[in-house]
XYZ file of C-alpha atoms in Angstrom:
712
model
C 7.792 -33.141 15.849
C 9.058 -31.870 12.501
C 7.425 -34.806 10.715
C 4.078 -33.445 11.810
C 4.892 -30.055 10.333
C 4.730 -28.382 13.758
C 7.664 -26.970 15.695
C 7.524 -27.311 19.457
C 8.462 -23.658 19.827
C 5.263 -22.710 18.020
C 2.805 -24.737 20.110
C 0.221 -22.756 22.007
C 0.978 -22.410 25.648
C -0.993 -21.373 28.703
C 0.653 -19.292 31.382
C -1.300 -19.085 34.621
C -0.326 -16.458 37.183
C -1.893 -15.529 40.504
C -3.140 -12.027 41.173
C -4.694 -11.746 44.648
C -7.660 -14.115 44.518
C -7.915 -14.333 40.721
C -6.266 -16.401 38.048
C -5.626 -15.170 34.538
C -5.031 -17.461 31.568
C -3.103 -15.838 28.752
C -3.251 -17.474 25.350
C -0.158 -16.614 23.383
C 2.307 -17.980 20.870
C 5.828 -18.846 21.945
C 7.921 -17.315 19.220
C 11.391 -18.583 18.410
C 13.930 -16.845 20.607
C 15.922 -14.335 18.610
C 19.256 -13.876 20.348
C 21.257 -10.683 20.121
C 24.177 -12.413 18.447
C 21.875 -14.313 16.067
C 24.046 -17.413 15.825
C 21.401 -19.156 13.757
C 20.173 -15.989 12.206
C 17.637 -17.062 9.617
C 16.499 -20.287 11.225
C 13.513 -18.487 12.730
C 12.477 -17.175 9.329
C 12.775 -20.629 7.830
C 10.757 -22.171 10.651
C 8.111 -19.512 10.157
C 7.865 -20.510 6.538
C 7.613 -24.182 7.425
C 5.059 -24.016 10.202
C 2.821 -21.105 9.229
C 1.305 -21.307 5.798
C -0.054 -17.762 6.043
C 2.350 -15.830 8.282
C 1.578 -12.222 8.951
C 3.727 -9.482 7.556
C 4.078 -7.919 11.010
C 5.065 -11.244 12.525
C 7.746 -11.793 9.924
C 9.085 -8.318 10.578
C 9.542 -9.399 14.169
C 11.589 -12.352 12.953
C 13.628 -10.296 10.510
C 16.785 -8.312 11.079
C 15.169 -4.918 11.607
C 12.533 -3.585 13.951
C 11.313 -1.066 11.380
C 7.772 -1.841 10.302
C 5.781 -0.825 7.280
C 3.808 0.549 5.585
C 5.105 4.043 6.175
C 4.203 7.250 4.480
C 5.153 7.553 0.827
C 5.871 11.234 1.398
C 9.544 11.663 2.411
C 8.750 15.057 3.920
C 6.968 13.315 6.776
C 10.257 11.774 7.814
C 11.538 15.150 8.973
C 8.711 15.766 11.402
C 9.420 15.530 15.085
C 6.684 12.927 15.778
C 8.187 10.655 13.166
C 11.653 10.912 14.674
C 10.286 10.294 18.155
C 8.392 7.227 16.979
C 11.472 5.806 15.266
C 13.539 6.405 18.396
C 10.951 4.474 20.359
C 11.284 1.526 17.987
C 15.045 1.509 18.348
C 14.627 1.210 22.099
C 12.098 -1.576 21.671
C 14.502 -3.483 19.456
C 16.629 -4.303 22.486
C 13.642 -6.140 23.967
C 12.608 -7.906 20.782
C 12.607 -11.464 22.113
C 10.657 -10.613 25.250
C 8.049 -8.582 23.397
C 7.579 -11.329 20.840
C 5.969 -13.507 23.480
C 3.225 -10.898 23.898
C 2.145 -10.899 20.278
C -1.147 -12.513 19.268
C -1.185 -15.606 17.146
C -0.091 -15.210 13.553
C -3.394 -16.624 12.329
C -5.242 -13.956 14.280
C -3.118 -11.189 12.766
C -3.902 -12.399 9.274
C -7.625 -11.874 9.649
C -7.572 -8.620 11.610
C -8.336 -5.394 9.813
C -5.858 -2.992 11.382
C -7.163 0.449 12.191
C -5.539 2.927 14.531
C -6.702 3.323 18.123
C -9.859 1.227 17.783
C -11.148 -1.857 19.547
C -11.002 -4.860 17.282
C -12.968 -8.133 17.467
C -10.791 -11.156 18.065
C -11.825 -14.801 18.282
C -9.719 -17.647 19.635
C -9.730 -21.003 17.864
C -9.872 -22.825 21.184
C -12.308 -20.503 22.922
C -15.311 -22.895 23.245
C -13.747 -25.415 25.674
C -12.567 -22.640 27.963
C -15.692 -20.541 27.625
C -17.745 -23.296 29.160
C -16.142 -22.682 32.539
C -18.518 -20.834 34.890
C -17.864 -17.211 35.668
C -15.605 -16.689 32.643
C -15.550 -13.157 31.344
C -13.642 -11.841 28.347
C -12.143 -8.419 28.096
C -9.973 -6.975 25.398
C -6.657 -5.353 26.173
C -4.874 -3.207 23.628
C -1.231 -3.989 23.015
C 0.871 -1.837 20.673
C 2.877 -3.809 18.160
C 5.548 -2.854 15.772
C 3.921 -0.750 13.081
C 3.045 2.837 12.474
C 0.923 4.552 9.880
C 1.388 8.036 8.533
C -1.917 9.333 7.236
C -2.295 12.982 6.360
C 0.920 13.784 8.234
C -0.484 12.361 11.489
C 1.407 9.514 13.103
C -0.740 6.829 14.712
C 0.071 3.471 16.227
C -1.506 0.227 15.139
C -3.034 -1.576 18.093
C -4.368 -5.111 18.319
C -6.350 -6.781 21.087
C -5.333 -9.497 23.475
C -7.711 -11.995 25.041
C -7.510 -12.317 28.792
C -9.594 -15.002 30.460
C -10.495 -14.545 34.113
C -10.598 -17.833 36.016
C -11.294 -18.777 39.625
C -8.343 -20.008 41.722
C -7.809 -23.690 40.876
C -8.273 -26.413 43.405
C -6.594 -29.785 43.010
C -9.608 -31.086 41.078
C -9.696 -28.028 38.904
C -5.955 -28.321 38.235
C -6.430 -31.931 37.103
C -9.361 -30.929 34.915
C -7.368 -28.050 33.467
C -4.399 -30.318 32.648
C -6.722 -32.867 31.038
C -8.290 -30.142 28.949
C -4.853 -28.818 27.941
C -3.667 -32.269 26.820
C -6.881 -32.742 24.835
C -6.420 -29.394 23.095
C -2.783 -30.094 22.193
C -3.577 -33.565 20.859
C -6.416 -32.113 18.789
C -4.088 -29.473 17.333
C -1.413 -32.044 16.463
C -3.881 -34.399 14.849
C -5.385 -31.577 12.836
C -1.964 -30.397 11.638
C -0.537 -33.859 10.908
C -0.222 -34.666 7.212
C -1.677 -37.788 5.705
C 1.244 -40.211 5.328
C 1.168 -42.775 2.572
C 3.563 -45.666 2.276
C 3.543 -45.337 -1.487
C 6.184 -42.785 -2.435
C 6.721 -43.426 -6.127
C 4.892 -41.793 -9.010
C 2.780 -44.914 -9.441
C 1.303 -44.592 -5.945
C -2.512 -44.431 -5.924
C -3.796 -40.900 -5.555
C -6.544 -39.885 -3.205
C -9.721 -38.697 -4.884
C -9.613 -34.981 -5.551
C -5.839 -34.706 -5.154
C -3.807 -32.692 -7.635
C -0.117 -33.631 -7.669
C 0.981 -30.793 -9.942
C 2.496 -27.707 -8.336
C 2.169 -24.512 -10.370
C 4.723 -21.820 -9.625
C 4.741 -18.296 -10.993
C 7.882 -16.200 -11.336
C 9.104 -13.398 -13.590
C 11.324 -14.284 -16.527
C 10.941 -18.069 -16.908
C 13.587 -19.217 -19.450
C 12.730 -21.358 -22.466
C 16.182 -23.028 -22.442
C 17.765 -24.155 -19.186
C 21.566 -23.986 -19.022
C 23.205 -23.991 -15.567
C 26.127 -22.024 -16.976
C 23.848 -19.003 -17.366
C 21.939 -19.537 -14.096
C 23.260 -16.437 -12.395
C 20.346 -14.006 -12.093
C 16.571 -13.890 -12.032
C 14.457 -17.038 -11.953
C 16.944 -19.265 -13.804
C 18.998 -20.269 -10.698
C 15.779 -21.209 -8.863
C 14.679 -23.542 -11.672
C 18.195 -24.903 -12.224
C 18.301 -25.851 -8.535
C 15.432 -28.308 -9.143
C 16.906 -29.914 -12.303
C 20.669 -29.993 -11.726
C 22.724 -31.141 -8.737
C 25.955 -29.606 -7.475
C 28.973 -31.289 -5.882
C 28.027 -29.746 -2.539
C 24.858 -27.939 -1.460
C 23.731 -25.232 0.926
C 22.013 -26.623 3.988
C 18.307 -25.882 4.330
C 17.796 -22.527 6.043
C 21.473 -21.514 6.046
C 24.528 -21.147 3.848
C 26.469 -23.938 5.549
C 27.720 -26.677 3.227
C 26.500 -30.281 3.117
C 27.228 -33.212 0.748
C 25.382 -33.537 -2.563
C 26.905 -35.315 -5.563
C 30.140 -35.486 -3.579
C 29.915 -37.427 -0.329
C 33.281 -36.277 1.022
C 36.118 -33.943 0.107
C 39.515 -32.793 1.319
C 42.161 -30.236 0.424
C 45.904 -30.655 0.140
C 48.144 -29.141 2.778
C 48.986 -26.166 0.572
C 45.284 -25.667 -0.273
C 45.855 -25.905 -4.036
C 44.253 -29.294 -4.791
C 40.722 -30.211 -3.713
C 39.610 -33.850 -4.087
C 35.921 -34.827 -4.199
C 34.563 -38.382 -3.966
C 31.377 -38.847 -5.995
C 28.236 -40.553 -4.745
C 27.607 -44.041 -6.117
C 24.599 -44.936 -8.263
C 23.792 -41.423 -9.511
C 22.425 -41.227 -13.057
C 21.622 -38.422 -15.454
C 18.054 -37.982 -16.638
C 18.933 -39.727 -19.905
C 19.917 -42.860 -17.954
C 23.701 -42.587 -18.263
C 25.730 -42.948 -15.044
C 27.522 -39.986 -13.503
C 31.330 -40.204 -13.663
C 34.136 -37.895 -12.672
C 34.816 -37.251 -16.358
C 31.301 -35.807 -16.726
C 31.995 -33.437 -13.836
C 35.335 -32.392 -15.309
C 33.811 -31.714 -18.736
C 30.969 -29.726 -17.166
C 33.410 -27.539 -15.221
C 35.891 -27.158 -18.073
C 33.098 -25.823 -20.288
C 32.876 -22.815 -17.984
C 36.633 -22.218 -18.168
C 36.833 -22.048 -21.973
C 35.623 -18.675 -23.271
C 36.303 -19.803 -26.845
C 33.402 -22.257 -26.677
C 30.101 -20.684 -27.730
C 28.101 -22.558 -25.105
C 30.440 -21.527 -22.309
C 28.697 -19.676 -19.514
C 29.822 -16.891 -17.241
C 29.588 -18.839 -13.999
C 33.233 -19.159 -12.928
C 34.282 -15.520 -13.498
C 31.000 -14.199 -12.098
C 30.936 -16.380 -8.976
C 34.645 -16.187 -8.135
C 34.378 -12.492 -7.335
C 37.768 -10.952 -6.679
C 39.622 -14.080 -7.852
C 38.713 -14.750 -11.502
C 42.002 -16.542 -12.188
C 41.958 -18.847 -9.185
C 40.800 -21.887 -11.201
C 43.623 -23.729 -12.956
C 42.250 -27.087 -14.115
C 39.820 -29.917 -13.291
C 41.053 -33.524 -13.348
C 39.401 -36.958 -13.198
C 42.038 -39.412 -11.866
C 39.442 -42.204 -11.604
C 35.725 -42.778 -12.150
C 34.675 -41.528 -8.704
C 37.249 -38.838 -7.901
C 37.297 -35.245 -9.113
C 40.263 -32.974 -8.461
C 40.092 -29.188 -8.737
C 43.506 -27.551 -9.026
C 43.777 -23.910 -7.939
C 46.356 -21.270 -8.725
C 46.178 -20.051 -5.121
C 44.391 -21.156 -1.935
C 40.745 -20.160 -1.994
C 38.661 -20.768 1.139
C 35.328 -19.818 -0.459
C 35.526 -22.616 -3.054
C 32.886 -24.849 -1.432
C 30.415 -21.973 -1.170
C 30.885 -21.188 -4.853
C 30.530 -24.850 -5.872
C 27.097 -24.977 -4.201
C 25.685 -22.382 -6.613
C 23.430 -23.758 -9.408
C 25.588 -21.895 -11.911
C 28.245 -24.558 -11.290
C 25.863 -27.518 -11.288
C 26.907 -30.658 -13.136
C 25.250 -30.837 -16.561
C 25.645 -33.077 -19.575
C 24.854 -32.087 -23.132
C 22.549 -34.733 -24.588
C 21.005 -35.145 -28.046
C 17.433 -36.408 -28.276
C 15.995 -38.735 -30.930
C 14.751 -35.809 -33.010
C 18.242 -34.340 -33.131
C 17.603 -31.535 -30.640
C 20.276 -30.912 -28.041
C 19.766 -29.906 -24.427
C 21.460 -30.064 -21.048
C 20.393 -32.862 -18.700
C 21.128 -33.071 -15.005
C 20.862 -35.400 -12.041
C 18.402 -33.353 -9.961
C 15.058 -34.387 -8.449
C 13.161 -33.075 -11.503
C 13.707 -33.260 -15.252
C 12.445 -30.989 -18.006
C 9.577 -32.515 -19.993
C 8.202 -29.459 -21.777
C 9.585 -26.002 -22.485
C 8.007 -23.117 -24.335
C 7.879 -19.360 -24.122
C 6.853 -18.422 -20.586
C 6.325 -22.035 -19.478
C 8.644 -24.782 -18.221
C 7.247 -28.142 -17.047
C 9.248 -30.466 -14.784
C 8.551 -34.079 -13.825
C 9.786 -35.887 -10.717
C 12.602 -38.379 -11.267
C 11.945 -41.747 -9.581
C 14.748 -43.072 -7.415
C 16.589 -39.804 -6.882
C 19.451 -40.172 -4.421
C 18.013 -37.482 -2.086
C 14.543 -39.071 -1.935
C 11.323 -38.799 -3.872
C 10.042 -35.224 -4.399
C 6.758 -34.328 -2.725
C 5.120 -33.181 -5.978
C 5.034 -35.412 -9.034
C 5.004 -32.494 -11.435
C 6.091 -28.863 -11.245
C 5.206 -26.175 -13.784
C 6.925 -22.772 -13.843
C 4.921 -19.971 -15.447
C 5.979 -16.459 -16.367
C 3.973 -14.254 -13.986
C 5.219 -10.763 -13.132
C 2.350 -8.353 -12.462
C 0.281 -8.334 -9.259
C -3.035 -8.304 -11.116
C -2.054 -11.336 -13.170
C -0.755 -13.241 -10.134
C -3.784 -12.497 -7.952
C -6.250 -13.594 -10.602
C -4.382 -16.861 -11.171
C -4.067 -17.538 -7.428
C -7.777 -16.928 -6.900
C -8.623 -19.222 -9.823
C -6.303 -21.926 -8.416
C -4.330 -21.848 -11.633
C -1.309 -20.869 -9.550
C -0.160 -22.285 -6.212
C 3.005 -20.309 -5.425
C 4.234 -16.974 -6.724
C 7.747 -15.582 -6.305
C 7.448 -11.855 -7.082
C 10.464 -9.685 -7.808
C 9.379 -7.273 -5.067
C 6.806 -6.921 -2.300
C 3.403 -8.195 -3.464
C 0.218 -6.222 -3.119
C -1.536 -9.142 -1.423
C -0.856 -9.880 2.257
C -2.719 -13.168 2.641
C -0.363 -16.127 2.348
C 2.665 -13.857 2.043
C 6.086 -14.898 3.282
C 9.215 -12.752 3.374
C 12.761 -12.992 4.680
C 15.959 -10.940 4.356
C 18.109 -11.989 1.432
C 21.801 -11.535 0.679
C 21.551 -8.564 -1.696
C 22.540 -5.260 -0.110
C 22.396 -1.632 -1.160
C 25.261 0.629 -0.207
C 26.515 4.173 -0.596
C 29.897 4.216 -2.346
C 32.190 7.264 -2.197
C 34.676 8.244 -4.900
C 37.702 8.410 -2.583
C 40.197 9.421 -5.272
C 38.898 12.970 -5.615
C 37.318 15.755 -3.624
C 35.158 16.023 -1.655
C 34.977 12.424 -0.395
C 38.699 11.853 -0.308
C 38.290 13.323 3.209
C 37.638 10.566 5.706
C 35.909 12.908 8.168
C 33.368 13.887 5.516
C 32.539 10.239 4.835
C 32.160 9.712 8.580
C 29.845 12.725 8.754
C 27.561 11.173 6.136
C 27.404 7.955 8.175
C 26.546 9.929 11.304
C 23.777 11.847 9.573
C 21.835 8.878 8.178
C 19.240 7.511 10.589
C 18.273 3.934 9.586
C 14.832 4.322 11.128
C 14.004 7.228 8.844
C 15.595 5.538 5.841
C 13.120 2.740 6.476
C 10.318 5.101 5.478
C 11.596 5.206 1.906
C 12.491 1.523 1.792
C 8.860 0.614 2.528
C 8.322 -3.149 2.147
C 11.086 -3.815 -0.365
C 14.059 -3.769 2.003
C 15.217 -3.323 5.584
C 17.817 -0.880 6.929
C 21.244 -2.478 7.369
C 23.555 -1.672 10.268
C 26.495 -3.875 9.345
C 28.821 -4.380 6.392
C 27.431 -7.913 6.032
C 23.726 -8.836 5.910
C 21.938 -11.171 8.264
C 22.778 -14.791 7.541
C 26.487 -14.289 6.835
C 28.541 -16.033 9.505
C 31.240 -13.340 9.964
C 28.809 -10.463 10.513
C 30.042 -7.910 13.058
C 27.431 -7.237 15.730
C 27.089 -4.514 18.321
C 28.690 -1.686 16.321
C 26.044 0.250 14.368
C 27.351 1.941 11.254
C 24.595 4.517 10.718
C 22.737 6.952 12.917
C 25.218 8.958 14.948
C 24.066 12.099 16.717
C 23.484 15.339 14.855
C 26.099 16.923 17.087
C 28.646 14.366 15.911
C 27.831 15.069 12.279
C 28.214 18.826 12.687
C 31.523 18.358 14.498
C 32.844 16.135 11.708
C 31.760 18.672 9.086
C 33.655 21.408 10.920
C 36.699 19.156 11.209
C 36.657 18.435 7.480
C 36.318 22.196 6.764
C 33.372 21.564 4.530
C 32.174 24.749 2.768
C 28.423 25.227 3.073
C 28.080 26.371 -0.523
C 29.500 23.086 -1.918
C 26.954 20.619 -3.330
C 28.198 17.110 -4.231
C 26.055 14.952 -6.527
C 24.445 11.679 -5.477
C 24.220 9.288 -8.437
C 21.306 6.831 -8.391
C 19.600 4.500 -10.841
C 16.187 5.709 -12.027
C 14.594 2.458 -10.865
C 11.288 2.736 -9.031
C 10.342 -0.942 -8.665
C 10.634 -3.088 -6.674
C 12.602 -0.484 -4.692
C 12.158 3.221 -5.375
C 15.803 4.313 -5.453
C 15.170 7.982 -6.389
C 12.882 8.318 -3.363
C 15.583 6.815 -1.143
C 18.091 9.285 -2.591
C 15.729 12.174 -1.822
C 15.439 10.979 1.779
C 19.240 10.927 2.057
C 19.258 14.437 0.578
C 16.812 15.652 3.251
C 18.693 14.014 6.131
C 22.084 15.397 5.133
C 20.763 18.791 4.043
C 19.336 19.412 7.499
C 22.924 19.705 8.781
C 24.409 21.895 6.048
C 25.551 19.034 3.801
C 23.510 19.936 0.748
C 23.676 17.732 -2.325
C 22.152 17.194 -5.748
C 20.460 13.965 -6.889
C 21.236 12.639 -10.371
C 18.971 9.787 -11.553
C 20.168 7.873 -14.603
C 19.284 4.552 -16.302
C 20.989 1.563 -14.702
C 23.462 0.918 -17.587
C 24.556 4.564 -17.468
C 25.017 4.399 -13.710
C 27.218 1.313 -13.995
C 29.353 2.925 -16.703
C 29.875 6.020 -14.542
C 30.710 3.866 -11.518
C 33.301 1.829 -13.410
C 34.887 5.014 -14.741
C 34.870 6.746 -11.348
C 32.977 9.721 -12.834
C 30.815 10.549 -9.818
C 30.962 11.978 -6.278
C 29.016 9.307 -4.405
C 26.360 6.864 -5.528
C 23.837 4.219 -4.511
C 24.865 0.751 -5.708
C 23.958 -2.877 -4.992
C 25.929 -6.093 -4.506
C 25.233 -9.672 -3.380
C 26.987 -11.988 -0.950
C 26.927 -15.022 -3.234
C 26.312 -18.079 -1.095
C 26.874 -16.244 2.182
C 30.690 -16.272 2.302
C 31.977 -12.852 3.483
C 34.886 -12.992 1.035
C 32.487 -12.732 -1.898
C 31.356 -9.261 -0.771
C 34.143 -7.663 1.263
C 36.982 -8.552 -1.105
C 35.574 -7.172 -4.385
C 34.114 -4.052 -2.755
C 37.119 -3.107 -0.622
C 40.481 -4.264 -2.028
C 43.003 -2.549 -4.276
C 42.897 -5.416 -6.793
C 39.276 -4.618 -7.662
C 39.900 -0.843 -7.821
C 41.021 -0.760 -11.458
C 38.868 1.516 -13.582
C 37.101 -0.121 -16.481
C 34.612 -2.928 -17.155
C 36.230 -5.208 -14.547
C 35.979 -2.675 -11.721
C 34.164 -3.944 -8.629
C 35.558 -1.583 -5.987
C 33.679 1.504 -7.153
C 35.076 3.639 -4.318
C 38.607 3.017 -5.684
C 39.748 2.909 -2.079
C 43.194 1.400 -1.513
C 44.533 0.330 1.864
C 47.439 -2.192 2.009
C 46.543 -3.065 5.590
C 42.963 -3.962 4.642
C 44.201 -5.842 1.561
C 46.460 -7.998 3.715
C 43.650 -8.895 6.144
C 41.196 -9.834 3.384
C 43.745 -11.839 1.381
C 44.762 -13.857 4.442
C 41.114 -14.490 5.324
C 40.412 -15.779 1.806
C 43.198 -18.374 1.991
C 42.747 -19.886 5.461
C 40.718 -23.063 5.886
C 39.710 -22.596 9.548
C 36.469 -20.662 9.931
C 37.321 -19.420 13.439
C 40.469 -17.701 12.213
C 38.703 -16.396 9.114
C 35.931 -14.941 11.258
C 38.477 -13.129 13.435
C 40.087 -11.579 10.355
C 36.763 -10.540 8.837
C 35.769 -8.910 12.117
C 38.998 -6.921 11.963
C 38.336 -5.987 8.328
C 34.869 -4.695 9.197
C 36.404 -2.621 11.971
C 38.760 -1.013 9.457
C 35.874 -0.356 7.081
C 33.850 1.252 9.880
C 36.773 3.578 10.578
C 37.609 4.488 6.976
C 34.075 4.272 5.483
C 34.945 3.853 1.782
C 31.397 2.555 1.327
C 28.382 2.610 3.598
C 25.735 -0.154 3.948
C 22.188 1.191 3.626
C 19.718 -1.697 3.220
C 19.243 -5.400 2.578
C 16.549 -6.495 0.155
C 13.674 -8.731 1.206
C 12.687 -11.802 -0.776
C 9.003 -12.659 -1.067
C 6.663 -15.537 -1.793
C 2.875 -15.830 -1.955
C 1.271 -19.246 -1.504
C -2.240 -20.635 -1.493
C -3.510 -22.034 1.854
C -3.128 -25.676 0.764
C 0.588 -25.343 -0.018
C 2.834 -27.143 2.475
C 6.583 -27.214 3.029
C 7.516 -23.900 1.417
C 10.680 -22.477 2.977
C 12.631 -19.426 1.886
C 16.387 -19.803 1.603
C 18.674 -16.831 2.353
C 20.194 -17.048 -1.132
C 16.784 -16.834 -2.816
C 17.458 -20.197 -4.487
C 14.816 -22.210 -2.670
C 14.514 -25.970 -2.496
C 11.111 -26.863 -3.941
C 11.175 -30.673 -3.932
C 9.774 -30.526 -0.379
C 6.751 -28.410 -1.390
C 3.400 -30.123 -1.859
C -0.349 -29.573 -1.718
C -2.247 -30.847 1.297
C -4.448 -33.912 0.618
C -7.655 -31.930 1.083
C -6.833 -29.686 -1.868
C -9.601 -30.040 -4.382
C -8.914 -30.871 -7.978
C -8.936 -27.781 -10.114
C -8.790 -27.523 -13.863
C -5.333 -26.935 -15.231
C -5.705 -24.100 -17.654
C -2.482 -22.946 -19.185
C -1.509 -19.737 -17.480
C -0.857 -17.214 -20.157
C 2.392 -15.254 -20.047
C 2.191 -12.185 -17.875
C 1.221 -9.024 -19.675
C 3.807 -6.325 -19.885
C 3.718 -4.342 -16.682
C 3.326 -0.615 -17.004
C 5.332 1.425 -14.579
């Protein structure tokens, strides 16, 4: 079924139920079941990206981690009104019935073309209405169903409502049942045939192209680099492009952060966990034609371990968060074996090795004397200039032939620039830094970058545990969602969705107001005291000062008044590293989805040293928590590691040295003819599976000019 681009869980279904002497046929979409424990948390988001080319924003919210919908009011004062609080409480109750309610949503395609307006009847047309409408005595009526969104206009809260189509049918006889089943089979076959891609036996670049078919995929993203070095592929668009050009020893599985083979087909660790051996895949070649050997891998890794070399990157120290000295040496005992020697056992090694920053690269000199890094990935660089990077598919790649023969990355940042290029077909896919203005063809999914509230626990007032607990009790995630808008979702766990050790069933935020007042009395908090909340003066893609003002309103309502101090991001980081603040909003990423890469640097005593290397900005020290996190980072069995990380999150929930607030959303906008686009939780998407459908008309290929400087 996947080869046809259609998931069985997304096929239209007909549910016929008897009501006295009438039959009702309900046309609906069977959404992927979203379990409470979310064992395969982001699989539904990935399937949505694969099977719906233009998924609705509201539908994706249903598949995401939070039930909070947007857009909300931009005025934070509205969040304090009683109707707003009541509406948010209603959504929290509905969250418990998410999977059951999802079956009552209209089709995603229908949502895309509806113009939402509050409390009004809306026209709705079914794509398979004509065959059913021919039945005698059929009468349509529209039924309003509330779905998960609210709108605050002029301080008045209204619900969005969309129609449902209910078809009244006479009770079926045996002949009518047979006719109905025949009709149903015909409809399903028609849908499958219409969705099935045209399959050609010619896979290579020399395959004949259908008339009117453009094999070049144009991708827009902010900050396209002119020089591609995997050692510096740590932030922005560079890791995404490096993922297409360079291969890693191991890779993240599609749709998750689990590990699968890449350049290494198998691996094992010594009994003491200090030596990891990797067996390389046979027949792999660099883009310059030279074969891949273990010595090439060793040289590529050693370059990152030598700070004295000018071309050395920052990958190892940046990716090995909390364990910068864990790497000892890299050896090549034979042509197909690579050995990584560690100074101490490190269970997150495979997750780190899957990052493009540690991809295998070889420095090659061209005929004109220019030097560049070449890889073994599905694409190679054929042209690079300011704001433009052109890639060409490599024939005979070990993972299979890419779907697009050519891929061009263009520097596109502003919404106006992106929309004009998409409309002119000069751009096929756009990866914006934040939520796009356009809804058509938009895809979003929770990422692995979280925002959290860190407390300076070494000094008053937040050296008091009860005061930190009072802050957690006073922050309602539903109301925080008003300020987050479309850029992020409220987070109720110390780990974001998609991380395998996430602790479920124990919300961190949103205790009762009574609990908050009791904790304030217990901490003997003087009403005249006003701590300062430090925040970066960043307004896009997420308006952090507005979020800080919402926190100020929520806490001030219960006699915990505070001041908001907005500073430039470099100043905020300097103050955090020096511990010169009361409490602050900060951000961190779970690199690759291993819980060690977030919990260890943010919570242990080792990372609580003031200065440029500080990662634990709360400067919280707890030997018991240190012991749990160190043991979890050295064990090789995931079951035991998960048990320890669950215990660590329990300790954090009790002590509250830092408080999770939100998880950022990642976004993509694609034209209707784009196929195979899937968002990865890490934000480093695999693009060799993306193509244009055969019916896409040829369009001229004007060079997309670099994006104009955005004014904020």
